PDB file of C-alpha atoms in Angstrom:
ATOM      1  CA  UNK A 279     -47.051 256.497-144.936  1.00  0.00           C
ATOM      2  CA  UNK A 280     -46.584 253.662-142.411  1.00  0.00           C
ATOM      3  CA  UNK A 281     -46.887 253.207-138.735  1.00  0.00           C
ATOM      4  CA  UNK A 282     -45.576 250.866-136.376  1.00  0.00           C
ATOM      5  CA  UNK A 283     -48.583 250.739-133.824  1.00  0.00           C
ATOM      6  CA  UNK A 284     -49.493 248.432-131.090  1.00  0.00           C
ATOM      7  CA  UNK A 285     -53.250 247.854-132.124  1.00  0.00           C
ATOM      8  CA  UNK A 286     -53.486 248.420-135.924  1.00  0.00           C
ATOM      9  CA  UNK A 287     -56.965 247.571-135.845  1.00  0.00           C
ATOM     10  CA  UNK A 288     -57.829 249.841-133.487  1.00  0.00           C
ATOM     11  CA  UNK A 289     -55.860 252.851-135.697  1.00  0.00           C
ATOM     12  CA  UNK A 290     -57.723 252.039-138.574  1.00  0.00           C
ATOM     13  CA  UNK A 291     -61.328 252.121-137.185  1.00  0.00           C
ATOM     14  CA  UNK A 292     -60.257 255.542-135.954  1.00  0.00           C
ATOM     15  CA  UNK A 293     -59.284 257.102-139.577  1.00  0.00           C
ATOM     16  CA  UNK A 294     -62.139 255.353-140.965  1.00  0.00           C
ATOM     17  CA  UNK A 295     -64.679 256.541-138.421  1.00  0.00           C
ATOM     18  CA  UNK A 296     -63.685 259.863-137.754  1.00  0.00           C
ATOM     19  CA  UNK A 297     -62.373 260.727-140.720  1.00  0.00           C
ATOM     20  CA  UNK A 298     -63.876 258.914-143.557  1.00  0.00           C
ATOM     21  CA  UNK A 299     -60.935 256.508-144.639  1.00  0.00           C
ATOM     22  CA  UNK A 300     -61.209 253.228-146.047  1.00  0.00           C
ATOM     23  CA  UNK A 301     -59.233 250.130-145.851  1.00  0.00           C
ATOM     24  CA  UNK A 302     -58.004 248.810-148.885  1.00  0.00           C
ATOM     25  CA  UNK A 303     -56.256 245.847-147.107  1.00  0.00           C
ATOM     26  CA  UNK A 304     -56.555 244.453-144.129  1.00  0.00           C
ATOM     27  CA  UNK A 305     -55.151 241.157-142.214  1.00  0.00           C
ATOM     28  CA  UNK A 306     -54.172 240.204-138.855  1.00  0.00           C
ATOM     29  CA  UNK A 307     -51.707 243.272-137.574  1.00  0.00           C
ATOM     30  CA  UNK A 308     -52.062 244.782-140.693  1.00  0.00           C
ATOM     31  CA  UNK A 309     -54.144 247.789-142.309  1.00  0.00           C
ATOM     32  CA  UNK A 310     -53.579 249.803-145.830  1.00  0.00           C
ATOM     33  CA  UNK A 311     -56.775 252.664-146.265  1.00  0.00           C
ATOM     34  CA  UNK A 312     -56.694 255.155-148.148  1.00  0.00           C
ATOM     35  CA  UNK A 313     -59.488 257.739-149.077  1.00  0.00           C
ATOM     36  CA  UNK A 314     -59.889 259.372-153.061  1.00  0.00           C
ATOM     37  CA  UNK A 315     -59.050 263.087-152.038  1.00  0.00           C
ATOM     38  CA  UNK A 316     -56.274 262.487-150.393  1.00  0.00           C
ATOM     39  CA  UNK A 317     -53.694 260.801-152.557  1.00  0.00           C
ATOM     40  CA  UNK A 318     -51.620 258.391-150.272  1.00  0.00           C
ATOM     41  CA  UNK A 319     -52.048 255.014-148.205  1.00  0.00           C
ATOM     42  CA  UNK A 320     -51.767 255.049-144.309  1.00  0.00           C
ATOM     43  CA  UNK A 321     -51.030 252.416-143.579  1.00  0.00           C
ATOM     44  CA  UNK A 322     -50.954 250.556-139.863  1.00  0.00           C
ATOM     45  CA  UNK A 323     -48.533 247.823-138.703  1.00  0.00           C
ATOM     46  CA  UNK A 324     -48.277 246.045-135.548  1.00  0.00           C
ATOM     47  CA  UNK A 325     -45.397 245.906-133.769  1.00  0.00           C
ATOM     48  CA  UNK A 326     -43.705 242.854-133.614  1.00  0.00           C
ATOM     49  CA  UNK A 327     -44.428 241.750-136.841  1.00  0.00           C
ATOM     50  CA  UNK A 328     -41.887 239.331-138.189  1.00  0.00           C
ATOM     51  CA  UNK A 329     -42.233 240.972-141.669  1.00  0.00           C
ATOM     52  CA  UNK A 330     -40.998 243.719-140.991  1.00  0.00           C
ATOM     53  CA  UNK A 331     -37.086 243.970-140.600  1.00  0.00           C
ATOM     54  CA  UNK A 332     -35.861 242.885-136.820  1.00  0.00           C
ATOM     55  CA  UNK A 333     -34.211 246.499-135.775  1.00  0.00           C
ATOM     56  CA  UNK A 334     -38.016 247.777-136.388  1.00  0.00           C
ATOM     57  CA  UNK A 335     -40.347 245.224-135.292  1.00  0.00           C
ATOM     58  CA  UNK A 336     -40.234 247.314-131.794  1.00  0.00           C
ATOM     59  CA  UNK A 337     -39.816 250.730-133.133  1.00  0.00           C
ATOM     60  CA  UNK A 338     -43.564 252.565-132.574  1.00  0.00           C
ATOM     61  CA  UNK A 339     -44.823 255.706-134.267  1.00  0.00           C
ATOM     62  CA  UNK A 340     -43.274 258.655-132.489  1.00  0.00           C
ATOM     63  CA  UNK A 341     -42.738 262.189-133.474  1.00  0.00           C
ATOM     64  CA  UNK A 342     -44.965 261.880-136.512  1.00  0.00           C
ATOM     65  CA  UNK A 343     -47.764 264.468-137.290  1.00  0.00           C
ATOM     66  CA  UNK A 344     -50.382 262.895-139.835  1.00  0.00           C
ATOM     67  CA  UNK A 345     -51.779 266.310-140.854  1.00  0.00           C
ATOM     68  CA  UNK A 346     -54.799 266.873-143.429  1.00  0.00           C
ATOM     69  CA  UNK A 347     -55.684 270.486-145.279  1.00  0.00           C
ATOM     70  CA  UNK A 348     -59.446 270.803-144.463  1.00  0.00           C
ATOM     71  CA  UNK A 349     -61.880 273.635-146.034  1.00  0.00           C
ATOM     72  CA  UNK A 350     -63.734 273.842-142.917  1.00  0.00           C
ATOM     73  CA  UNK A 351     -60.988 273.545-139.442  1.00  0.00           C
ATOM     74  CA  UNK A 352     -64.354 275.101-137.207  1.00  0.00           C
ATOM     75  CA  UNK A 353     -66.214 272.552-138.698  1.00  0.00           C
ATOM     76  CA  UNK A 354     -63.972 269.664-138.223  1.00  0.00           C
ATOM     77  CA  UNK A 355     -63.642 270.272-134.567  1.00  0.00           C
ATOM     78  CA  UNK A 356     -66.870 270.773-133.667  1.00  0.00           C
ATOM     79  CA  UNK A 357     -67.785 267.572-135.517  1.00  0.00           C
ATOM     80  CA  UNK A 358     -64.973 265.441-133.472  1.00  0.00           C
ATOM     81  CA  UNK A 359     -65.471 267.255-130.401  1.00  0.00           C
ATOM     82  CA  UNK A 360     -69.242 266.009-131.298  1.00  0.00           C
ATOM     83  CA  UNK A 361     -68.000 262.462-131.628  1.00  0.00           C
ATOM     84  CA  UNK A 362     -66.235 262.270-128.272  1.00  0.00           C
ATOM     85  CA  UNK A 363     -62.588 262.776-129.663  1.00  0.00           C
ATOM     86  CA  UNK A 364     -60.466 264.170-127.178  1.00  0.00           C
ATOM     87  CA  UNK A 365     -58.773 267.366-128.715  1.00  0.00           C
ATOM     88  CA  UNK A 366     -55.048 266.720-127.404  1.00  0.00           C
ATOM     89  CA  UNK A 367     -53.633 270.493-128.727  1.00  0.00           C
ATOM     90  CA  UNK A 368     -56.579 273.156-129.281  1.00  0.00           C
ATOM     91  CA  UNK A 369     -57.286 275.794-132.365  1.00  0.00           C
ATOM     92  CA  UNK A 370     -53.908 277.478-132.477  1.00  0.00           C
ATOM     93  CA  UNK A 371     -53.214 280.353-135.077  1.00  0.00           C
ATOM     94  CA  UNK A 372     -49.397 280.751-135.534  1.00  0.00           C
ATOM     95  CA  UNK A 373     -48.103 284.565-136.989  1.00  0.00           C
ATOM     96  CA  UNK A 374     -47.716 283.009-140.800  1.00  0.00           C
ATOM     97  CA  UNK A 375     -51.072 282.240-140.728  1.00  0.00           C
ATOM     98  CA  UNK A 376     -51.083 278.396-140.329  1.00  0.00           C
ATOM     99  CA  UNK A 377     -54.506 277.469-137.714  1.00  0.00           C
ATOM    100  CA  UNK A 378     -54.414 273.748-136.794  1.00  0.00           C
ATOM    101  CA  UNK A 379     -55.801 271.290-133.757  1.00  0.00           C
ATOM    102  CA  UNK A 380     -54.708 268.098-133.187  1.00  0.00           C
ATOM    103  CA  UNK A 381     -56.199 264.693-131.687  1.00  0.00           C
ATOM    104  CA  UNK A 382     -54.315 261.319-131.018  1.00  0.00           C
ATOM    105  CA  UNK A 383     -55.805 257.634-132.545  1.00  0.00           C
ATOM    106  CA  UNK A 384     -56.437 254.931-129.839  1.00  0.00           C
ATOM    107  CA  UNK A 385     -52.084 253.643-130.467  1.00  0.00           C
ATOM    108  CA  UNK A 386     -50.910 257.925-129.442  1.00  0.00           C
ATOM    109  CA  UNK A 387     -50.743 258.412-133.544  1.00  0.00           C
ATOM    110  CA  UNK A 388     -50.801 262.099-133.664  1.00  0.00           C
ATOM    111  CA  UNK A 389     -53.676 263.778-136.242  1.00  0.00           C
ATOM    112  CA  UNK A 390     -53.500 267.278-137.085  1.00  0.00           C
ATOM    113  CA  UNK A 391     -56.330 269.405-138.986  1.00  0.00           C
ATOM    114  CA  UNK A 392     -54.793 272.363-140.496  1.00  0.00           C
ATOM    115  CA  UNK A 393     -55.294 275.211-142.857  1.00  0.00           C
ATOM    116  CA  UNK A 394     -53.812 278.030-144.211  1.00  0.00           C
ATOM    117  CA  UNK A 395     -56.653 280.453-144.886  1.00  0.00           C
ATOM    118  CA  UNK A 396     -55.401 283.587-143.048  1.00  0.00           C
ATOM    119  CA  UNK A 397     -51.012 282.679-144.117  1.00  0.00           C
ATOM    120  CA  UNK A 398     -49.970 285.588-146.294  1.00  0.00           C
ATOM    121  CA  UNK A 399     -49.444 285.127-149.968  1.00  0.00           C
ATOM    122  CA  UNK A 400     -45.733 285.507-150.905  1.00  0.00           C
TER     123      UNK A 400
END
């Protein structure tokens, strides 16, 4: 997963402060982490870059959710609320059960905690 971000630098310290990522890569603009329970690279790209192709060197992360199961959603938001992250939606249960709470990184990436502990079984 790959975002176009105006301080990928600042994006990575986020996941890897807050939520226990770690780069695999890193250079100038440029940031691959990953963590071993979770299965996939983020990875963070400054805008601009003249690797990527020219009709997306401007394009920024926008109407992506970056969501993560957790065991323990009470847990994870006391623990960011703890660390000074700003909540940007709060606990919301929706009628199938889903509960999540989002936060934005430093760059507006959106970051959404979610589980499904109370969805009905089908």
């Amino acid at each position: 997963m790959s975002f176009n971000v105006g301080d990928a630098a600042a994006s990575s310290a986020f996941l890897r402060e807050h939520f226990g990522f770690r780069e695999e890569m890193a250079a100038e603009g440029f940031a691959s982490l990953t963590r071993d329970d979770v299965g996939l690279n983020v990875i963070f790209l400054r805008c601009g870059l003249p690797t990527l192709p020219e009709e997306q060197r401007d394009v920024r992360a926008a109407g992506v959710i970056l969501a993560f199961v957790v065991d323990d959603l009470e847990g994870e938001l006391e623990r960011l609320e703890r660390a000074g992250v700003a909540i940007t939606m709060p606990l919301t249960v929706e009628e199938w059960g889903e509960r999540a709470f989002q936060v934005r990184d430093p760059n507006g990436v959106i970051v959404q905690l979610v589980d499904w502990n109370g969805a009905p079984v089908t």
